[in-house]
C-alpha cells in the first residue's frame, strides 16, 4: 500500500521543512486564551445582531400600539357608546337573567 504523499511532508522531520498545521485543527492547547473582555464581546455579538435585526419590528409594534391607543381614545371621546352598539354587548340587567 502506498501513501498519497511523502510522510516527511506531514511530519516535517527533515531539517529543511516547516511544520504545517492541519487546516481543520483548532488552536494549539499551549496558546493563551483570549482576554475576558474579548470573550464577552464575542458572546454578546449574536445577541446584539438579533437585537439590531428585530428593532424595526419592535418599533413598528410600539408605534402601532401608541397610535392605536390614541386613535381609540379619540374615537371613544367622539362616540362613547360605539363599542357597545357595534359588538352588541348585553346590558348588566339582561346578563344576570341569562
PDB file of N, CA and C in Angstrom:
ATOM      1  N   UNK A   1       0.833  -1.158   0.000  1.00  0.00           N
ATOM      2  CA  UNK A   1       0.000   0.000   0.000  1.00  0.00           C
ATOM      3  C   UNK A   1       0.890   1.237   0.000  1.00  0.00           C
ATOM      4  N   UNK A   2       0.536   2.214  -0.812  1.00  0.00           N
ATOM      5  CA  UNK A   2       1.334   3.425  -0.897  1.00  0.00           C
ATOM      6  C   UNK A   2       0.531   4.604  -0.358  1.00  0.00           C
ATOM      7  N   UNK A   3       1.245   5.594   0.131  1.00  0.00           N
ATOM      8  CA  UNK A   3       0.580   6.806   0.613  1.00  0.00           C
ATOM      9  C   UNK A   3       0.469   7.829  -0.504  1.00  0.00           C
ATOM     10  N   UNK A   4      -0.394   8.791  -0.332  1.00  0.00           N
ATOM     11  CA  UNK A   4      -0.592   9.813  -1.350  1.00  0.00           C
ATOM     12  C   UNK A   4       0.591  10.769  -1.451  1.00  0.00           C
ATOM     13  N   UNK A   5       1.262  11.001  -0.359  1.00  0.00           N
ATOM     14  CA  UNK A   5       2.392  11.920  -0.364  1.00  0.00           C
ATOM     15  C   UNK A   5       3.445  11.435   0.634  1.00  0.00           C
ATOM     16  N   UNK A   6       4.574  12.048   0.562  1.00  0.00           N
ATOM     17  CA  UNK A   6       5.708  11.663   1.384  1.00  0.00           C
ATOM     18  C   UNK A   6       5.392  11.899   2.862  1.00  0.00           C
ATOM     19  N   UNK A   7       5.587  10.899   3.741  1.00  0.00           N
ATOM     20  CA  UNK A   7       5.283  11.103   5.152  1.00  0.00           C
ATOM     21  C   UNK A   7       6.115  12.201   5.802  1.00  0.00           C
ATOM     22  N   UNK A   8       7.322  12.460   5.275  1.00  0.00           N
ATOM     23  CA  UNK A   8       8.136  13.518   5.869  1.00  0.00           C
ATOM     24  C   UNK A   8       7.486  14.887   5.638  1.00  0.00           C
ATOM     25  N   UNK A   9       6.654  15.018   4.620  1.00  0.00           N
ATOM     26  CA  UNK A   9       5.954  16.272   4.384  1.00  0.00           C
ATOM     27  C   UNK A   9       4.915  16.519   5.485  1.00  0.00           C
ATOM     28  N   UNK A  10       4.295  15.474   5.954  1.00  0.00           N
ATOM     29  CA  UNK A  10       3.296  15.630   7.005  1.00  0.00           C
ATOM     30  C   UNK A  10       3.940  15.862   8.362  1.00  0.00           C
ATOM     31  N   UNK A  11       5.002  15.145   8.631  1.00  0.00           N
ATOM     32  CA  UNK A  11       5.601  15.219   9.960  1.00  0.00           C
ATOM     33  C   UNK A  11       6.705  16.250  10.057  1.00  0.00           C
ATOM     34  N   UNK A  12       7.217  16.711   8.955  1.00  0.00           N
ATOM     35  CA  UNK A  12       8.282  17.724   8.895  1.00  0.00           C
ATOM     36  C   UNK A  12       9.489  17.311   9.722  1.00  0.00           C
ATOM     37  N   UNK A  13       9.931  16.070   9.528  1.00  0.00           N
ATOM     38  CA  UNK A  13      11.091  15.597  10.278  1.00  0.00           C
ATOM     39  C   UNK A  13      12.401  15.981   9.597  1.00  0.00           C
ATOM     40  N   UNK A  14      12.350  16.288   8.333  1.00  0.00           N
ATOM     41  CA  UNK A  14      13.591  16.660   7.668  1.00  0.00           C
ATOM     42  C   UNK A  14      13.932  18.106   8.017  1.00  0.00           C
ATOM     43  N   UNK A  15      15.222  18.470   8.101  1.00  0.00           N
ATOM     44  CA  UNK A  15      15.610  19.776   8.621  1.00  0.00           C
ATOM     45  C   UNK A  15      15.190  20.964   7.756  1.00  0.00           C
ATOM     46  N   UNK A  16      14.986  20.804   6.462  1.00  0.00           N
ATOM     47  CA  UNK A  16      14.676  21.942   5.618  1.00  0.00           C
ATOM     48  C   UNK A  16      13.191  22.257   5.526  1.00  0.00           C
ATOM     49  N   UNK A  17      12.336  21.508   6.185  1.00  0.00           N
ATOM     50  CA  UNK A  17      10.893  21.680   6.029  1.00  0.00           C
ATOM     51  C   UNK A  17      10.295  22.435   7.219  1.00  0.00           C
ATOM     52  N   UNK A  18       9.206  23.103   6.956  1.00  0.00           N
ATOM     53  CA  UNK A  18       8.485  23.794   8.023  1.00  0.00           C
ATOM     54  C   UNK A  18       7.299  22.953   8.470  1.00  0.00           C
ATOM     55  N   UNK A  19       6.863  23.178   9.681  1.00  0.00           N
ATOM     56  CA  UNK A  19       5.722  22.433  10.225  1.00  0.00           C
ATOM     57  C   UNK A  19       4.445  23.091   9.722  1.00  0.00           C
ATOM     58  N   UNK A  20       3.619  22.290   9.115  1.00  0.00           N
ATOM     59  CA  UNK A  20       2.324  22.782   8.638  1.00  0.00           C
ATOM     60  C   UNK A  20       1.241  22.222   9.539  1.00  0.00           C
ATOM     61  N   UNK A  21       0.386  23.088  10.020  1.00  0.00           N
ATOM     62  CA  UNK A  21      -0.702  22.612  10.874  1.00  0.00           C
ATOM     63  C   UNK A  21      -1.825  22.064  10.003  1.00  0.00           C
ATOM     64  N   UNK A  22      -2.653  21.271  10.610  1.00  0.00           N
ATOM     65  CA  UNK A  22      -3.792  20.708   9.913  1.00  0.00           C
ATOM     66  C   UNK A  22      -4.795  21.833   9.652  1.00  0.00           C
ATOM     67  N   UNK A  23      -5.388  21.901   8.454  1.00  0.00           N
ATOM     68  CA  UNK A  23      -6.269  23.037   8.155  1.00  0.00           C
ATOM     69  C   UNK A  23      -7.534  23.078   9.007  1.00  0.00           C
ATOM     70  N   UNK A  24      -7.967  21.948   9.556  1.00  0.00           N
ATOM     71  CA  UNK A  24      -9.191  21.908  10.350  1.00  0.00           C
ATOM     72  C   UNK A  24      -8.923  21.762  11.840  1.00  0.00           C
ATOM     73  N   UNK A  25      -7.686  21.850  12.232  1.00  0.00           N
ATOM     74  CA  UNK A  25      -7.338  21.702  13.639  1.00  0.00           C
ATOM     75  C   UNK A  25      -7.652  22.984  14.394  1.00  0.00           C
ATOM     76  N   UNK A  26      -8.001  22.859  15.658  1.00  0.00           N
ATOM     77  CA  UNK A  26      -8.263  24.015  16.497  1.00  0.00           C
ATOM     78  C   UNK A  26      -6.970  24.641  16.965  1.00  0.00           C
ATOM     79  N   UNK A  27      -7.059  25.628  17.853  1.00  0.00           N
ATOM     80  CA  UNK A  27      -5.825  26.252  18.347  1.00  0.00           C
ATOM     81  C   UNK A  27      -5.013  25.262  19.178  1.00  0.00           C
ATOM     82  N   UNK A  28      -3.747  25.509  19.213  1.00  0.00           N
ATOM     83  CA  UNK A  28      -2.859  24.648  19.988  1.00  0.00           C
ATOM     84  C   UNK A  28      -3.198  24.810  21.467  1.00  0.00           C
ATOM     85  N   UNK A  29      -3.166  23.714  22.240  1.00  0.00           N
ATOM     86  CA  UNK A  29      -3.521  23.826  23.660  1.00  0.00           C
ATOM     87  C   UNK A  29      -2.611  24.773  24.449  1.00  0.00           C
ATOM     88  N   UNK A  30      -1.398  25.027  23.971  1.00  0.00           N
ATOM     89  CA  UNK A  30      -0.485  25.891  24.709  1.00  0.00           C
ATOM     90  C   UNK A  30      -0.716  27.378  24.408  1.00  0.00           C
ATOM     91  N   UNK A  31      -1.548  27.700  23.409  1.00  0.00           N
ATOM     92  CA  UNK A  31      -1.787  29.112  23.095  1.00  0.00           C
ATOM     93  C   UNK A  31      -2.626  29.743  24.199  1.00  0.00           C
ATOM     94  N   UNK A  32      -2.375  31.007  24.521  1.00  0.00           N
ATOM     95  CA  UNK A  32      -3.137  31.648  25.597  1.00  0.00           C
ATOM     96  C   UNK A  32      -4.581  31.901  25.186  1.00  0.00           C
ATOM     97  N   UNK A  33      -5.464  31.889  26.164  1.00  0.00           N
ATOM     98  CA  UNK A  33      -6.868  32.169  25.922  1.00  0.00           C
ATOM     99  C   UNK A  33      -7.065  33.668  25.705  1.00  0.00           C
ATOM    100  N   UNK A  34      -8.142  34.053  24.996  1.00  0.00           N
ATOM    101  CA  UNK A  34      -8.392  35.486  24.830  1.00  0.00           C
ATOM    102  C   UNK A  34      -8.775  36.121  26.166  1.00  0.00           C
ATOM    103  N   UNK A  35      -8.640  37.418  26.237  1.00  0.00           N
ATOM    104  CA  UNK A  35      -8.975  38.118  27.470  1.00  0.00           C
ATOM    105  C   UNK A  35     -10.476  38.017  27.742  1.00  0.00           C
ATOM    106  N   UNK A  36     -10.889  38.196  29.000  1.00  0.00           N
ATOM    107  CA  UNK A  36     -12.323  38.113  29.309  1.00  0.00           C
ATOM    108  C   UNK A  36     -13.158  39.137  28.539  1.00  0.00           C
ATOM    109  N   UNK A  37     -12.611  40.311  28.289  1.00  0.00           N
ATOM    110  CA  UNK A  37     -13.357  41.313  27.528  1.00  0.00           C
ATOM    111  C   UNK A  37     -13.632  40.868  26.102  1.00  0.00           C
ATOM    112  N   UNK A  38     -12.640  40.249  25.483  1.00  0.00           N
ATOM    113  CA  UNK A  38     -12.824  39.747  24.122  1.00  0.00           C
ATOM    114  C   UNK A  38     -13.828  38.605  24.122  1.00  0.00           C
ATOM    115  N   UNK A  39     -13.764  37.732  25.125  1.00  0.00           N
ATOM    116  CA  UNK A  39     -14.706  36.626  25.213  1.00  0.00           C
ATOM    117  C   UNK A  39     -16.133  37.137  25.397  1.00  0.00           C
ATOM    118  N   UNK A  40     -16.323  38.169  26.224  1.00  0.00           N
ATOM    119  CA  UNK A  40     -17.657  38.744  26.428  1.00  0.00           C
ATOM    120  C   UNK A  40     -18.143  39.404  25.143  1.00  0.00           C
ATOM    121  N   UNK A  41     -17.263  40.078  24.427  1.00  0.00           N
ATOM    122  CA  UNK A  41     -17.655  40.723  23.173  1.00  0.00           C
ATOM    123  C   UNK A  41     -18.100  39.690  22.140  1.00  0.00           C
ATOM    124  N   UNK A  42     -17.370  38.598  22.030  1.00  0.00           N
ATOM    125  CA  UNK A  42     -17.774  37.554  21.098  1.00  0.00           C
ATOM    126  C   UNK A  42     -19.069  36.881  21.538  1.00  0.00           C
ATOM    127  N   UNK A  43     -19.278  36.731  22.834  1.00  0.00           N
ATOM    128  CA  UNK A  43     -20.516  36.117  23.319  1.00  0.00           C
ATOM    129  C   UNK A  43     -21.708  37.041  23.097  1.00  0.00           C
ATOM    130  N   UNK A  44     -21.499  38.357  23.185  1.00  0.00           N
ATOM    131  CA  UNK A  44     -22.593  39.312  23.017  1.00  0.00           C
ATOM    132  C   UNK A  44     -22.911  39.589  21.546  1.00  0.00           C
ATOM    133  N   UNK A  45     -22.051  39.208  20.647  1.00  0.00           N
ATOM    134  CA  UNK A  45     -22.259  39.507  19.232  1.00  0.00           C
ATOM    135  C   UNK A  45     -23.562  38.930  18.677  1.00  0.00           C
ATOM    136  N   UNK A  46     -23.915  37.667  18.926  1.00  0.00           N
ATOM    137  CA  UNK A  46     -25.203  37.168  18.409  1.00  0.00           C
ATOM    138  C   UNK A  46     -26.403  37.889  19.024  1.00  0.00           C
ATOM    139  N   UNK A  47     -26.323  38.218  20.302  1.00  0.00           N
ATOM    140  CA  UNK A  47     -27.430  38.916  20.953  1.00  0.00           C
ATOM    141  C   UNK A  47     -27.606  40.307  20.351  1.00  0.00           C
ATOM    142  N   UNK A  48     -26.519  41.002  20.137  1.00  0.00           N
ATOM    143  CA  UNK A  48     -26.599  42.335  19.540  1.00  0.00           C
ATOM    144  C   UNK A  48     -27.093  42.274  18.094  1.00  0.00           C
ATOM    145  N   UNK A  49     -26.698  41.248  17.374  1.00  0.00           N
ATOM    146  CA  UNK A  49     -27.152  41.097  15.993  1.00  0.00           C
ATOM    147  C   UNK A  49     -28.660  40.877  15.941  1.00  0.00           C
ATOM    148  N   UNK A  50     -29.161  39.983  16.771  1.00  0.00           N
ATOM    149  CA  UNK A  50     -30.607  39.718  16.792  1.00  0.00           C
ATOM    150  C   UNK A  50     -31.356  40.951  17.269  1.00  0.00           C
ATOM    151  N   UNK A  51     -30.810  41.653  18.253  1.00  0.00           N
ATOM    152  CA  UNK A  51     -31.456  42.875  18.725  1.00  0.00           C
ATOM    153  C   UNK A  51     -31.513  43.942  17.648  1.00  0.00           C
ATOM    154  N   UNK A  52     -30.447  44.075  16.892  1.00  0.00           N
ATOM    155  CA  UNK A  52     -30.428  45.084  15.825  1.00  0.00           C
ATOM    156  C   UNK A  52     -31.382  44.708  14.698  1.00  0.00           C
ATOM    157  N   UNK A  53     -31.469  43.423  14.392  1.00  0.00           N
ATOM    158  CA  UNK A  53     -32.361  42.996  13.322  1.00  0.00           C
ATOM    159  C   UNK A  53     -33.827  43.046  13.729  1.00  0.00           C
ATOM    160  N   UNK A  54     -34.130  42.871  15.015  1.00  0.00           N
ATOM    161  CA  UNK A  54     -35.523  42.890  15.461  1.00  0.00           C
ATOM    162  C   UNK A  54     -35.989  44.289  15.855  1.00  0.00           C
ATOM    163  N   UNK A  55     -35.106  45.280  15.837  1.00  0.00           N
ATOM    164  CA  UNK A  55     -35.502  46.635  16.213  1.00  0.00           C
ATOM    165  C   UNK A  55     -36.619  47.188  15.337  1.00  0.00           C
ATOM    166  N   UNK A  56     -36.582  47.030  14.000  1.00  0.00           N
ATOM    167  CA  UNK A  56     -37.688  47.576  13.199  1.00  0.00           C
ATOM    168  C   UNK A  56     -39.041  46.964  13.553  1.00  0.00           C
ATOM    169  N   UNK A  57     -39.059  45.675  13.853  1.00  0.00           N
ATOM    170  CA  UNK A  57     -40.322  45.023  14.213  1.00  0.00           C
ATOM    171  C   UNK A  57     -40.813  45.541  15.561  1.00  0.00           C
ATOM    172  N   UNK A  58     -39.907  45.650  16.517  1.00  0.00           N
ATOM    173  CA  UNK A  58     -40.304  46.150  17.836  1.00  0.00           C
ATOM    174  C   UNK A  58     -40.767  47.603  17.754  1.00  0.00           C
ATOM    175  N   UNK A  59     -40.106  48.401  16.946  1.00  0.00           N
ATOM    176  CA  UNK A  59     -40.523  49.794  16.782  1.00  0.00           C
ATOM    177  C   UNK A  59     -41.891  49.875  16.115  1.00  0.00           C
ATOM    178  N   UNK A  60     -42.143  49.025  15.136  1.00  0.00           N
ATOM    179  CA  UNK A  60     -43.445  49.026  14.462  1.00  0.00           C
ATOM    180  C   UNK A  60     -44.560  48.630  15.419  1.00  0.00           C
ATOM    181  N   UNK A  61     -44.318  47.636  16.258  1.00  0.00           N
ATOM    182  CA  UNK A  61     -45.330  47.223  17.234  1.00  0.00           C
ATOM    183  C   UNK A  61     -45.569  48.333  18.249  1.00  0.00           C
ATOM    184  N   UNK A  62     -44.523  48.984  18.708  1.00  0.00           N
ATOM    185  CA  UNK A  62     -44.680  50.069  19.678  1.00  0.00           C
ATOM    186  C   UNK A  62     -45.450  51.240  19.074  1.00  0.00           C
ATOM    187  N   UNK A  63     -45.118  51.621  17.847  1.00  0.00           N
ATOM    188  CA  UNK A  63     -45.842  52.725  17.198  1.00  0.00           C
ATOM    189  C   UNK A  63     -47.291  52.357  16.929  1.00  0.00           C
ATOM    190  N   UNK A  64     -47.557  51.124  16.515  1.00  0.00           N
ATOM    191  CA  UNK A  64     -48.934  50.702  16.269  1.00  0.00           C
ATOM    192  C   UNK A  64     -49.743  50.714  17.560  1.00  0.00           C
ATOM    193  N   UNK A  65     -49.141  50.297  18.660  1.00  0.00           N
ATOM    194  CA  UNK A  65     -49.833  50.328  19.951  1.00  0.00           C
ATOM    195  C   UNK A  65     -50.114  51.764  20.375  1.00  0.00           C
ATOM    196  N   UNK A  66     -49.113  52.612  20.243  1.00  0.00           N
ATOM    197  CA  UNK A  66     -49.288  54.013  20.632  1.00  0.00           C
ATOM    198  C   UNK A  66     -50.352  54.698  19.780  1.00  0.00           C
ATOM    199  N   UNK A  67     -50.236  54.589  18.468  1.00  0.00           N
ATOM    200  CA  UNK A  67     -51.194  55.261  17.586  1.00  0.00           C
ATOM    201  C   UNK A  67     -52.577  54.627  17.676  1.00  0.00           C
ATOM    202  N   UNK A  68     -52.649  53.329  17.884  1.00  0.00           N
ATOM    203  CA  UNK A  68     -53.952  52.680  18.071  1.00  0.00           C
ATOM    204  C   UNK A  68     -54.625  53.142  19.348  1.00  0.00           C
ATOM    205  N   UNK A  69     -53.830  53.301  20.406  1.00  0.00           N
ATOM    206  CA  UNK A  69     -54.392  53.805  21.662  1.00  0.00           C
ATOM    207  C   UNK A  69     -54.882  55.234  21.539  1.00  0.00           C
ATOM    208  N   UNK A  70     -54.116  56.068  20.847  1.00  0.00           N
ATOM    209  CA  UNK A  70     -54.532  57.466  20.648  1.00  0.00           C
ATOM    210  C   UNK A  70     -55.787  57.530  19.783  1.00  0.00           C
ATOM    211  N   UNK A  71     -55.810  56.753  18.710  1.00  0.00           N
ATOM    212  CA  UNK A  71     -56.993  56.752  17.845  1.00  0.00           C
ATOM    213  C   UNK A  71     -58.200  56.177  18.568  1.00  0.00           C
ATOM    214  N   UNK A  72     -57.985  55.122  19.362  1.00  0.00           N
ATOM    215  CA  UNK A  72     -59.096  54.556  20.130  1.00  0.00           C
ATOM    216  C   UNK A  72     -59.642  55.532  21.160  1.00  0.00           C
ATOM    217  N   UNK A  73     -58.756  56.271  21.815  1.00  0.00           N
ATOM    218  CA  UNK A  73     -59.211  57.264  22.790  1.00  0.00           C
ATOM    219  C   UNK A  73     -59.966  58.395  22.102  1.00  0.00           C
ATOM    220  N   UNK A  74     -59.501  58.816  20.931  1.00  0.00           N
ATOM    221  CA  UNK A  74     -60.203  59.876  20.193  1.00  0.00           C
ATOM    222  C   UNK A  74     -61.570  59.403  19.724  1.00  0.00           C
ATOM    223  N   UNK A  75     -61.651  58.173  19.236  1.00  0.00           N
ATOM    224  CA  UNK A  75     -62.946  57.642  18.810  1.00  0.00           C
ATOM    225  C   UNK A  75     -63.889  57.456  19.994  1.00  0.00           C
ATOM    226  N   UNK A  76     -63.368  57.009  21.115  1.00  0.00           N
ATOM    227  CA  UNK A  76     -64.212  56.813  22.295  1.00  0.00           C
ATOM    228  C   UNK A  76     -64.730  58.153  22.816  1.00  0.00           C
ATOM    229  N   UNK A  77     -63.914  59.190  22.706  1.00  0.00           N
ATOM    230  CA  UNK A  77     -64.360  60.506  23.154  1.00  0.00           C
ATOM    231  C   UNK A  77     -65.463  61.040  22.245  1.00  0.00           C
ATOM    232  N   UNK A  78     -65.312  60.784  20.938  1.00  0.00           N
ATOM    233  CA  UNK A  78     -66.310  61.277  19.986  1.00  0.00           C
ATOM    234  C   UNK A  78     -67.580  60.427  20.008  1.00  0.00           C
ATOM    235  N   UNK A  79     -67.403  59.101  20.074  1.00  0.00           N
ATOM    236  CA  UNK A  79     -68.546  58.173  20.072  1.00  0.00           C
ATOM    237  C   UNK A  79     -68.431  57.256  21.277  1.00  0.00           C
ATOM    238  N   UNK A  80     -68.869  57.683  22.462  1.00  0.00           N
ATOM    239  CA  UNK A  80     -68.657  56.892  23.669  1.00  0.00           C
ATOM    240  C   UNK A  80     -69.389  55.557  23.696  1.00  0.00           C
ATOM    241  N   UNK A  81     -70.504  55.428  23.019  1.00  0.00           N
ATOM    242  CA  UNK A  81     -71.247  54.162  23.067  1.00  0.00           C
ATOM    243  C   UNK A  81     -71.088  53.350  21.786  1.00  0.00           C
ATOM    244  N   UNK A  82     -70.114  53.643  20.961  1.00  0.00           N
ATOM    245  CA  UNK A  82     -69.935  52.945  19.683  1.00  0.00           C
ATOM    246  C   UNK A  82     -69.540  51.486  19.887  1.00  0.00           C
ATOM    247  N   UNK A  83     -68.745  51.191  20.880  1.00  0.00           N
ATOM    248  CA  UNK A  83     -68.308  49.814  21.101  1.00  0.00           C
ATOM    249  C   UNK A  83     -69.485  48.957  21.523  1.00  0.00           C
ATOM    250  N   UNK A  84     -70.304  49.466  22.404  1.00  0.00           N
ATOM    251  CA  UNK A  84     -71.483  48.703  22.844  1.00  0.00           C
ATOM    252  C   UNK A  84     -72.455  48.445  21.714  1.00  0.00           C
ATOM    253  N   UNK A  85     -72.633  49.425  20.826  1.00  0.00           N
ATOM    254  CA  UNK A  85     -73.546  49.224  19.701  1.00  0.00           C
ATOM    255  C   UNK A  85     -72.935  48.303  18.653  1.00  0.00           C
ATOM    256  N   UNK A  86     -71.654  48.383  18.449  1.00  0.00           N
ATOM    257  CA  UNK A  86     -71.010  47.571  17.409  1.00  0.00           C
ATOM    258  C   UNK A  86     -70.910  46.110  17.819  1.00  0.00           C
ATOM    259  N   UNK A  87     -70.472  45.850  19.034  1.00  0.00           N
ATOM    260  CA  UNK A  87     -70.294  44.467  19.489  1.00  0.00           C
ATOM    261  C   UNK A  87     -71.575  43.855  20.027  1.00  0.00           C
ATOM    262  N   UNK A  88     -72.564  44.667  20.338  1.00  0.00           N
ATOM    263  CA  UNK A  88     -73.824  44.138  20.854  1.00  0.00           C
ATOM    264  C   UNK A  88     -73.661  43.484  22.211  1.00  0.00           C
ATOM    265  N   UNK A  89     -72.952  44.142  23.110  1.00  0.00           N
ATOM    266  CA  UNK A  89     -72.750  43.595  24.442  1.00  0.00           C
ATOM    267  C   UNK A  89     -74.063  43.670  25.228  1.00  0.00           C
ATOM    268  N   UNK A  90     -74.379  42.638  26.009  1.00  0.00           N
ATOM    269  CA  UNK A  90     -75.628  42.679  26.770  1.00  0.00           C
ATOM    270  C   UNK A  90     -75.550  43.667  27.913  1.00  0.00           C
ATOM    271  N   UNK A  91     -76.684  44.208  28.328  1.00  0.00           N
ATOM    272  CA  UNK A  91     -76.743  45.089  29.474  1.00  0.00           C
ATOM    273  C   UNK A  91     -76.493  44.295  30.746  1.00  0.00           C
ATOM    274  N   UNK A  92     -76.203  44.981  31.826  1.00  0.00           N
ATOM    275  CA  UNK A  92     -75.955  44.302  33.099  1.00  0.00           C
ATOM    276  C   UNK A  92     -77.200  43.565  33.582  1.00  0.00           C
ATOM    277  N   UNK A  93     -78.374  44.136  33.396  1.00  0.00           N
ATOM    278  CA  UNK A  93     -79.615  43.506  33.875  1.00  0.00           C
ATOM    279  C   UNK A  93     -79.923  42.248  33.071  1.00  0.00           C
ATOM    280  N   UNK A  94     -79.745  42.290  31.772  1.00  0.00           N
ATOM    281  CA  UNK A  94     -80.071  41.122  30.956  1.00  0.00           C
ATOM    282  C   UNK A  94     -79.004  40.031  31.094  1.00  0.00           C
ATOM    283  N   UNK A  95     -77.799  40.386  31.496  1.00  0.00           N
ATOM    284  CA  UNK A  95     -76.736  39.378  31.664  1.00  0.00           C
ATOM    285  C   UNK A  95     -77.034  38.507  32.867  1.00  0.00           C
ATOM    286  N   UNK A  96     -77.643  39.069  33.927  1.00  0.00           N
ATOM    287  CA  UNK A  96     -77.975  38.282  35.116  1.00  0.00           C
ATOM    288  C   UNK A  96     -79.121  37.327  34.874  1.00  0.00           C
ATOM    289  N   UNK A  97     -80.029  37.636  33.955  1.00  0.00           N
ATOM    290  CA  UNK A  97     -81.181  36.778  33.690  1.00  0.00           C
ATOM    291  C   UNK A  97     -80.800  35.589  32.826  1.00  0.00           C
ATOM    292  N   UNK A  98     -79.779  35.699  32.037  1.00  0.00           N
ATOM    293  CA  UNK A  98     -79.414  34.617  31.124  1.00  0.00           C
ATOM    294  C   UNK A  98     -78.729  33.535  31.867  1.00  0.00           C
TER     295      UNK A  98
END
